[in-house]
Amino acid sequence: MSTRNKNIPCLITIFGATGDLSHRKLFPSLFHLYQQENLNEQIAIIGIGRRDISNDDFRSQVKSSIQEHVKNTKHLDKFMEHIFYHRHDVSDEASYESLLEFSNNLDKEFKLEGNRLFYLAMAPKFFGEISDYLKSSGLTDTDGFKRLVIEKPFGSDLKSAEQLNEQLRRSFKEEEIYRIDHYLGKDMVQNIEVLRFANAMFEPLWNNKYISNIQITSSEILGVEDRGGYYESSGALKDMVQNHMLQMVALLAMEAPISLHSEDIRAEKVKALKSLRKLESDEVSQNFVRGQYDKGVIGDQEVKKYRDEDRVAEDSKTPTFVSGKLTIDNFRWAGVPFYIRTGKRMKSKTIQVVVEFKEVPMNLYYETDKKLDSNLLVINIQPNEGVSLHLNAKKNVQGIETEPVQLSYAMSAQDKMNTVDAYENLLFDCLNGDATNFTHWEELKSTWKFVDAIQEYWDKTKPDFPNYEAGTNGPLESDLLLSRDGFHWWEDIH
């Protein structure tokens, strides 16, 4: 953050400010930015909600949320002076006229220079309506910048995404729309670019001549909890693969950009995503596996199956697990499979990238019936952020027997103390007008094209659910997906 502009004057308006996301992520992140002096007194935050509560009551709720999620609350009372509540009906035009007057008054009081950031922490069905009213009411008619931040899901397929995008573009330009993907705000995800392009030892090896396969895993121990209604309409394919997983694939597969400007980086990501081989109907079952968790035991606790969760259909076909083999048709990656895997109620909570290098063609240090351990580059994104390199070295003083050794770097508490959450990084980027770690429309279009082909095939076929026990690493078919190519999933490697 030290390389960015600090203390940018801005009016931040959060729609859905009484919701869970705002209280768990947004307000603690904004406070920490203020506490770290990345925001100053020229900032005002309007919380939008339908509830009839007073400004003081809202401030009390926000204060409690911040105290729950941030250890050091120094300067909290000073920060609360910048928080305001505005009762608002997003479907009522008169509400926006009132919001305009309130916004203009805060702009003058805090000297915000007309800069406005609108954060839609609401259900996607309101995105288009709100953006239309923001323009028609005059809220976007300002001398400063105007930016719109929206949460996923952005559409439910390519067609609905195109319709929503056309609606948003009536009020905001593409460069003013920030489609947030919190995975891209994680420090170790952002570190993928640095590892690749700031180290001469990796980039020459980052191709099909030296890499045998790349694996990306994002697993959760938790089930759907209270999100059964939402999850029934998305499932793991749309909730995780279409955005988070394919974004990490793009970062790993992209070519070196000509600069670190957001336009240049995103142009390379788009090229990588467009190079993904779209699967025909008869190829989906060979390259993708879907699963749904059954009852099982996690820790010492028995957990119920997905179909017994609240607001989930008794005969639900919604996948809670997806694994797949991706092929990138370009010169760099021809013949190198990218394996992705994501699921709920799995054995561990992990977000990890494993780059497996090819074996040495003729190795002098093992017998013909004994293989050396693979050389691996492991990027641990969560929970133990860090990087490790797995090599083979001489085992004893006498003889030439080898053993695997590991070179590791783990992010310390000191490294992580300057940020409370990925949302903090992304909010600061947005204030700076840096869209590098946000999803561009062209990226979104490519990911929906890829995912829609899979979903269309699955809609026509009946799954055999449930097909994996809670507390395991998914269905057996996921392991067979790799074993057919002579590989296996690297489990919980550090």
PDB file of C-alpha atoms in Angstrom, residues 254-456:
ATOM      1  CA  MET A 254      -0.826 -15.417 -18.516  1.00  0.00           C
ATOM      2  CA  GLU A 255       2.129 -14.082 -20.468  1.00  0.00           C
ATOM      3  CA  ALA A 256       4.340 -11.366 -18.995  1.00  0.00           C
ATOM      4  CA  PRO A 257       2.613  -7.967 -19.378  1.00  0.00           C
ATOM      5  CA  ILE A 258       4.506  -5.096 -20.977  1.00  0.00           C
ATOM      6  CA  SER A 259       3.953  -3.055 -17.781  1.00  0.00           C
ATOM      7  CA  LEU A 260       2.249  -3.303 -14.407  1.00  0.00           C
ATOM      8  CA  HIS A 261      -0.574  -1.013 -15.477  1.00  0.00           C
ATOM      9  CA  SER A 262      -3.963  -2.612 -14.920  1.00  0.00           C
ATOM     10  CA  GLU A 263      -4.853  -2.503 -18.637  1.00  0.00           C
ATOM     11  CA  ASP A 264      -1.719  -4.432 -19.614  1.00  0.00           C
ATOM     12  CA  ILE A 265      -2.084  -7.074 -16.892  1.00  0.00           C
ATOM     13  CA  ARG A 266      -5.750  -7.658 -17.610  1.00  0.00           C
ATOM     14  CA  ALA A 267      -5.087  -7.853 -21.354  1.00  0.00           C
ATOM     15  CA  GLU A 268      -2.795 -10.842 -20.727  1.00  0.00           C
ATOM     16  CA  LYS A 269      -5.323 -12.485 -18.411  1.00  0.00           C
ATOM     17  CA  VAL A 270      -7.985 -12.141 -21.091  1.00  0.00           C
ATOM     18  CA  LYS A 271      -5.687 -13.809 -23.650  1.00  0.00           C
ATOM     19  CA  ALA A 272      -5.110 -16.739 -21.281  1.00  0.00           C
ATOM     20  CA  LEU A 273      -8.830 -17.170 -20.593  1.00  0.00           C
ATOM     21  CA  LYS A 274      -9.658 -16.994 -24.296  1.00  0.00           C
ATOM     22  CA  SER A 275      -7.133 -19.784 -24.838  1.00  0.00           C
ATOM     23  CA  LEU A 276      -9.083 -22.163 -22.593  1.00  0.00           C
ATOM     24  CA  ARG A 277     -10.335 -25.050 -24.694  1.00  0.00           C
ATOM     25  CA  LYS A 278     -14.119 -25.015 -24.640  1.00  0.00           C
ATOM     26  CA  LEU A 279     -15.472 -28.470 -23.951  1.00  0.00           C
ATOM     27  CA  GLU A 280     -17.940 -30.195 -26.249  1.00  0.00           C
ATOM     28  CA  SER A 281     -20.805 -32.125 -24.646  1.00  0.00           C
ATOM     29  CA  ASP A 282     -19.106 -35.509 -24.945  1.00  0.00           C
ATOM     30  CA  GLU A 283     -15.905 -34.101 -23.368  1.00  0.00           C
ATOM     31  CA  VAL A 284     -17.442 -32.730 -20.159  1.00  0.00           C
ATOM     32  CA  SER A 285     -17.792 -36.098 -18.402  1.00  0.00           C
ATOM     33  CA  GLN A 286     -14.189 -36.969 -19.315  1.00  0.00           C
ATOM     34  CA  ASN A 287     -12.750 -33.722 -17.988  1.00  0.00           C
ATOM     35  CA  PHE A 288     -15.031 -32.574 -15.147  1.00  0.00           C
ATOM     36  CA  VAL A 289     -16.375 -34.236 -12.005  1.00  0.00           C
ATOM     37  CA  ARG A 290     -19.243 -32.962  -9.858  1.00  0.00           C
ATOM     38  CA  GLY A 291     -20.095 -34.061  -6.356  1.00  0.00           C
ATOM     39  CA  GLN A 292     -22.453 -33.446  -3.470  1.00  0.00           C
ATOM     40  CA  TYR A 293     -21.620 -34.144   0.156  1.00  0.00           C
ATOM     41  CA  ASP A 294     -23.280 -36.872   2.156  1.00  0.00           C
ATOM     42  CA  LYS A 295     -23.453 -37.000   5.928  1.00  0.00           C
ATOM     43  CA  GLY A 296     -20.199 -37.705   7.714  1.00  0.00           C
ATOM     44  CA  VAL A 297     -17.939 -36.846  10.621  1.00  0.00           C
ATOM     45  CA  ILE A 298     -15.709 -33.765  10.749  1.00  0.00           C
ATOM     46  CA  GLY A 299     -13.554 -33.615  13.839  1.00  0.00           C
ATOM     47  CA  ASP A 300     -15.732 -35.271  16.463  1.00  0.00           C
ATOM     48  CA  GLN A 301     -18.949 -33.862  15.100  1.00  0.00           C
ATOM     49  CA  GLU A 302     -21.480 -35.621  12.912  1.00  0.00           C
ATOM     50  CA  VAL A 303     -22.697 -33.396  10.081  1.00  0.00           C
ATOM     51  CA  LYS A 304     -25.733 -33.783   7.844  1.00  0.00           C
ATOM     52  CA  LYS A 305     -25.784 -34.214   4.108  1.00  0.00           C
ATOM     53  CA  TYR A 306     -26.374 -31.310   1.745  1.00  0.00           C
ATOM     54  CA  ARG A 307     -29.927 -32.367   0.922  1.00  0.00           C
ATOM     55  CA  ASP A 308     -30.830 -32.063   4.623  1.00  0.00           C
ATOM     56  CA  GLU A 309     -29.583 -28.465   4.869  1.00  0.00           C
ATOM     57  CA  ASP A 310     -32.048 -25.579   5.277  1.00  0.00           C
ATOM     58  CA  ARG A 311     -33.677 -24.313   2.052  1.00  0.00           C
ATOM     59  CA  VAL A 312     -32.214 -27.173  -0.003  1.00  0.00           C
ATOM     60  CA  ALA A 313     -34.395 -29.433  -2.137  1.00  0.00           C
ATOM     61  CA  GLU A 314     -34.703 -33.052  -1.000  1.00  0.00           C
ATOM     62  CA  ASP A 315     -33.662 -34.250  -4.446  1.00  0.00           C
ATOM     63  CA  SER A 316     -31.202 -31.408  -5.149  1.00  0.00           C
ATOM     64  CA  LYS A 317     -28.870 -31.801  -8.135  1.00  0.00           C
ATOM     65  CA  THR A 318     -26.694 -28.894  -7.027  1.00  0.00           C
ATOM     66  CA  PRO A 319     -22.973 -29.773  -6.895  1.00  0.00           C
ATOM     67  CA  THR A 320     -21.088 -28.833  -3.738  1.00  0.00           C
ATOM     68  CA  PHE A 321     -17.854 -30.125  -5.297  1.00  0.00           C
ATOM     69  CA  VAL A 322     -16.276 -29.645  -8.713  1.00  0.00           C
ATOM     70  CA  SER A 323     -12.942 -30.798 -10.066  1.00  0.00           C
ATOM     71  CA  GLY A 324     -11.755 -30.491 -13.598  1.00  0.00           C
ATOM     72  CA  LYS A 325      -8.968 -30.754 -16.128  1.00  0.00           C
ATOM     73  CA  LEU A 326      -8.403 -27.573 -18.119  1.00  0.00           C
ATOM     74  CA  THR A 327      -6.460 -27.338 -21.354  1.00  0.00           C
ATOM     75  CA  ILE A 328      -4.904 -24.095 -22.556  1.00  0.00           C
ATOM     76  CA  ASP A 329      -4.344 -24.038 -26.283  1.00  0.00           C
ATOM     77  CA  ASN A 330      -1.334 -21.816 -26.761  1.00  0.00           C
ATOM     78  CA  PHE A 331       2.374 -22.219 -27.403  1.00  0.00           C
ATOM     79  CA  ARG A 332       3.438 -21.999 -23.743  1.00  0.00           C
ATOM     80  CA  TRP A 333       0.988 -24.485 -22.253  1.00  0.00           C
ATOM     81  CA  ALA A 334       0.272 -27.051 -24.971  1.00  0.00           C
ATOM     82  CA  GLY A 335       0.094 -30.460 -23.284  1.00  0.00           C
ATOM     83  CA  VAL A 336       0.145 -29.185 -19.684  1.00  0.00           C
ATOM     84  CA  PRO A 337      -3.062 -29.967 -17.755  1.00  0.00           C
ATOM     85  CA  PHE A 338      -4.372 -27.454 -15.213  1.00  0.00           C
ATOM     86  CA  TYR A 339      -6.352 -29.314 -12.560  1.00  0.00           C
ATOM     87  CA  ILE A 340      -8.815 -27.423 -10.371  1.00  0.00           C
ATOM     88  CA  ARG A 341     -10.709 -28.679  -7.355  1.00  0.00           C
ATOM     89  CA  THR A 342     -13.148 -26.939  -5.018  1.00  0.00           C
ATOM     90  CA  GLY A 343     -15.724 -28.196  -2.568  1.00  0.00           C
ATOM     91  CA  LYS A 344     -17.537 -27.899   0.728  1.00  0.00           C
ATOM     92  CA  ARG A 345     -17.434 -30.301   3.689  1.00  0.00           C
ATOM     93  CA  MET A 346     -14.008 -31.540   2.693  1.00  0.00           C
ATOM     94  CA  LYS A 347     -11.143 -32.799   4.808  1.00  0.00           C
ATOM     95  CA  SER A 348      -9.414 -29.452   5.373  1.00  0.00           C
ATOM     96  CA  LYS A 349      -9.736 -25.734   4.727  1.00  0.00           C
ATOM     97  CA  THR A 350      -7.117 -25.027   2.078  1.00  0.00           C
ATOM     98  CA  ILE A 351      -6.418 -22.706  -0.818  1.00  0.00           C
ATOM     99  CA  GLN A 352      -3.277 -23.939  -2.518  1.00  0.00           C
ATOM    100  CA  VAL A 353      -1.454 -23.960  -5.840  1.00  0.00           C
ATOM    101  CA  VAL A 354       0.984 -26.785  -6.637  1.00  0.00           C
ATOM    102  CA  VAL A 355       3.259 -26.524  -9.676  1.00  0.00           C
ATOM    103  CA  GLU A 356       4.757 -29.948 -10.431  1.00  0.00           C
ATOM    104  CA  PHE A 357       7.890 -29.970 -12.576  1.00  0.00           C
ATOM    105  CA  LYS A 358       8.797 -32.749 -14.982  1.00  0.00           C
ATOM    106  CA  GLU A 359      11.194 -35.484 -14.007  1.00  0.00           C
ATOM    107  CA  VAL A 360      14.809 -35.315 -15.096  1.00  0.00           C
ATOM    108  CA  PRO A 361      15.072 -37.392 -18.321  1.00  0.00           C
ATOM    109  CA  MET A 362      17.992 -39.504 -17.086  1.00  0.00           C
ATOM    110  CA  ASN A 363      18.672 -39.305 -13.377  1.00  0.00           C
ATOM    111  CA  LEU A 364      21.862 -40.878 -12.033  1.00  0.00           C
ATOM    112  CA  TYR A 365      20.756 -40.809  -8.397  1.00  0.00           C
ATOM    113  CA  TYR A 366      18.167 -43.553  -8.235  1.00  0.00           C
ATOM    114  CA  GLU A 367      17.772 -47.115  -9.353  1.00  0.00           C
ATOM    115  CA  THR A 368      15.484 -47.972 -12.226  1.00  0.00           C
ATOM    116  CA  ASP A 369      12.788 -49.270  -9.882  1.00  0.00           C
ATOM    117  CA  LYS A 370      12.844 -46.250  -7.554  1.00  0.00           C
ATOM    118  CA  LYS A 371      11.581 -42.789  -8.438  1.00  0.00           C
ATOM    119  CA  LEU A 372      12.782 -39.510  -7.060  1.00  0.00           C
ATOM    120  CA  ASP A 373      10.327 -37.193  -5.345  1.00  0.00           C
ATOM    121  CA  SER A 374       8.842 -34.582  -7.636  1.00  0.00           C
ATOM    122  CA  ASN A 375      10.155 -31.036  -7.693  1.00  0.00           C
ATOM    123  CA  LEU A 376       7.291 -28.823  -6.568  1.00  0.00           C
ATOM    124  CA  LEU A 377       6.575 -25.142  -6.154  1.00  0.00           C
ATOM    125  CA  VAL A 378       3.801 -24.806  -3.579  1.00  0.00           C
ATOM    126  CA  ILE A 379       1.945 -21.533  -3.041  1.00  0.00           C
ATOM    127  CA  ASN A 380      -0.136 -21.675   0.125  1.00  0.00           C
ATOM    128  CA  ILE A 381      -2.801 -18.982   0.007  1.00  0.00           C
ATOM    129  CA  GLN A 382      -4.789 -20.085   3.048  1.00  0.00           C
ATOM    130  CA  PRO A 383      -4.547 -20.770   5.933  1.00  0.00           C
ATOM    131  CA  ASN A 384      -0.717 -20.814   6.220  1.00  0.00           C
ATOM    132  CA  GLU A 385       0.300 -18.167   3.687  1.00  0.00           C
ATOM    133  CA  GLY A 386       3.685 -18.823   2.185  1.00  0.00           C
ATOM    134  CA  VAL A 387       5.762 -20.422  -0.541  1.00  0.00           C
ATOM    135  CA  SER A 388       7.794 -23.612  -0.505  1.00  0.00           C
ATOM    136  CA  LEU A 389      10.113 -25.262  -3.016  1.00  0.00           C
ATOM    137  CA  HIS A 390      10.535 -29.028  -2.843  1.00  0.00           C
ATOM    138  CA  LEU A 391      13.865 -30.386  -4.087  1.00  0.00           C
ATOM    139  CA  ASN A 392      15.995 -33.518  -3.851  1.00  0.00           C
ATOM    140  CA  ALA A 393      19.307 -33.422  -1.977  1.00  0.00           C
ATOM    141  CA  LYS A 394      22.017 -35.838  -0.812  1.00  0.00           C
ATOM    142  CA  LYS A 395      20.897 -37.763   2.271  1.00  0.00           C
ATOM    143  CA  ASN A 396      24.063 -39.020   3.969  1.00  0.00           C
ATOM    144  CA  VAL A 397      27.715 -38.137   4.170  1.00  0.00           C
ATOM    145  CA  GLN A 398      28.466 -41.559   2.735  1.00  0.00           C
ATOM    146  CA  GLY A 399      26.775 -42.807  -0.403  1.00  0.00           C
ATOM    147  CA  ILE A 400      24.657 -40.981  -2.932  1.00  0.00           C
ATOM    148  CA  GLU A 401      21.136 -41.684  -1.667  1.00  0.00           C
ATOM    149  CA  THR A 402      18.803 -38.714  -1.944  1.00  0.00           C
ATOM    150  CA  GLU A 403      16.023 -37.306   0.216  1.00  0.00           C
ATOM    151  CA  PRO A 404      13.439 -34.574  -0.371  1.00  0.00           C
ATOM    152  CA  VAL A 405      14.188 -31.179   1.177  1.00  0.00           C
ATOM    153  CA  GLN A 406      11.999 -28.147   1.461  1.00  0.00           C
ATOM    154  CA  LEU A 407      12.847 -24.460   1.192  1.00  0.00           C
ATOM    155  CA  SER A 408      10.052 -22.433   2.760  1.00  0.00           C
ATOM    156  CA  TYR A 409       8.939 -18.886   3.296  1.00  0.00           C
ATOM    157  CA  ALA A 410       5.934 -18.250   5.524  1.00  0.00           C
ATOM    158  CA  MET A 411       4.276 -14.881   5.917  1.00  0.00           C
ATOM    159  CA  SER A 412       4.817 -13.831   9.498  1.00  0.00           C
ATOM    160  CA  ALA A 413       2.424 -11.951  11.729  1.00  0.00           C
ATOM    161  CA  GLN A 414       4.473  -8.857  10.989  1.00  0.00           C
ATOM    162  CA  ASP A 415       3.883  -9.276   7.260  1.00  0.00           C
ATOM    163  CA  LYS A 416       0.134  -9.558   7.766  1.00  0.00           C
ATOM    164  CA  MET A 417      -0.466  -6.932  10.418  1.00  0.00           C
ATOM    165  CA  ASN A 418      -0.931  -4.104   7.927  1.00  0.00           C
ATOM    166  CA  THR A 419      -4.087  -5.623   6.432  1.00  0.00           C
ATOM    167  CA  VAL A 420      -7.099  -7.100   8.185  1.00  0.00           C
ATOM    168  CA  ASP A 421      -8.662  -8.662   5.096  1.00  0.00           C
ATOM    169  CA  ALA A 422      -8.458  -8.985   1.308  1.00  0.00           C
ATOM    170  CA  TYR A 423     -11.310  -6.474   1.101  1.00  0.00           C
ATOM    171  CA  GLU A 424      -9.029  -3.836   2.562  1.00  0.00           C
ATOM    172  CA  ASN A 425      -6.569  -4.248  -0.323  1.00  0.00           C
ATOM    173  CA  LEU A 426      -9.374  -4.082  -2.875  1.00  0.00           C
ATOM    174  CA  LEU A 427     -11.106  -1.052  -1.368  1.00  0.00           C
ATOM    175  CA  PHE A 428      -7.807   0.810  -1.344  1.00  0.00           C
ATOM    176  CA  ASP A 429      -7.192  -0.195  -4.973  1.00  0.00           C
ATOM    177  CA  CYS A 430     -10.634   1.089  -5.907  1.00  0.00           C
ATOM    178  CA  LEU A 431     -10.057   4.444  -4.220  1.00  0.00           C
ATOM    179  CA  ASN A 432      -6.847   4.697  -6.227  1.00  0.00           C
ATOM    180  CA  GLY A 433      -8.616   3.832  -9.460  1.00  0.00           C
ATOM    181  CA  ASP A 434      -6.503   0.674  -9.854  1.00  0.00           C
ATOM    182  CA  ALA A 435      -8.630  -2.034 -11.475  1.00  0.00           C
ATOM    183  CA  THR A 436      -5.841  -4.635 -11.776  1.00  0.00           C
ATOM    184  CA  ASN A 437      -7.353  -6.967  -9.200  1.00  0.00           C
ATOM    185  CA  PHE A 438     -10.936  -6.574 -10.347  1.00  0.00           C
ATOM    186  CA  THR A 439     -12.661  -8.573 -13.069  1.00  0.00           C
ATOM    187  CA  HIS A 440     -12.911  -6.922 -16.479  1.00  0.00           C
ATOM    188  CA  TRP A 441     -15.931  -7.614 -18.663  1.00  0.00           C
ATOM    189  CA  GLU A 442     -13.829  -9.466 -21.250  1.00  0.00           C
ATOM    190  CA  GLU A 443     -12.534 -11.796 -18.527  1.00  0.00           C
ATOM    191  CA  LEU A 444     -16.051 -12.386 -17.282  1.00  0.00           C
ATOM    192  CA  LYS A 445     -17.336 -13.119 -20.766  1.00  0.00           C
ATOM    193  CA  SER A 446     -14.626 -15.740 -21.324  1.00  0.00           C
ATOM    194  CA  THR A 447     -15.251 -17.503 -18.004  1.00  0.00           C
ATOM    195  CA  TRP A 448     -19.012 -17.653 -18.585  1.00  0.00           C
ATOM    196  CA  LYS A 449     -18.521 -19.140 -22.066  1.00  0.00           C
ATOM    197  CA  PHE A 450     -16.353 -21.871 -20.568  1.00  0.00           C
ATOM    198  CA  VAL A 451     -18.642 -22.624 -17.622  1.00  0.00           C
ATOM    199  CA  ASP A 452     -21.887 -22.491 -19.621  1.00  0.00           C
ATOM    200  CA  ALA A 453     -20.761 -25.415 -21.787  1.00  0.00           C
ATOM    201  CA  ILE A 454     -20.259 -27.539 -18.656  1.00  0.00           C
ATOM    202  CA  GLN A 455     -23.540 -26.476 -17.070  1.00  0.00           C
ATOM    203  CA  GLU A 456     -25.505 -27.193 -20.252  1.00  0.00           C
TER     204      GLU A 456
END
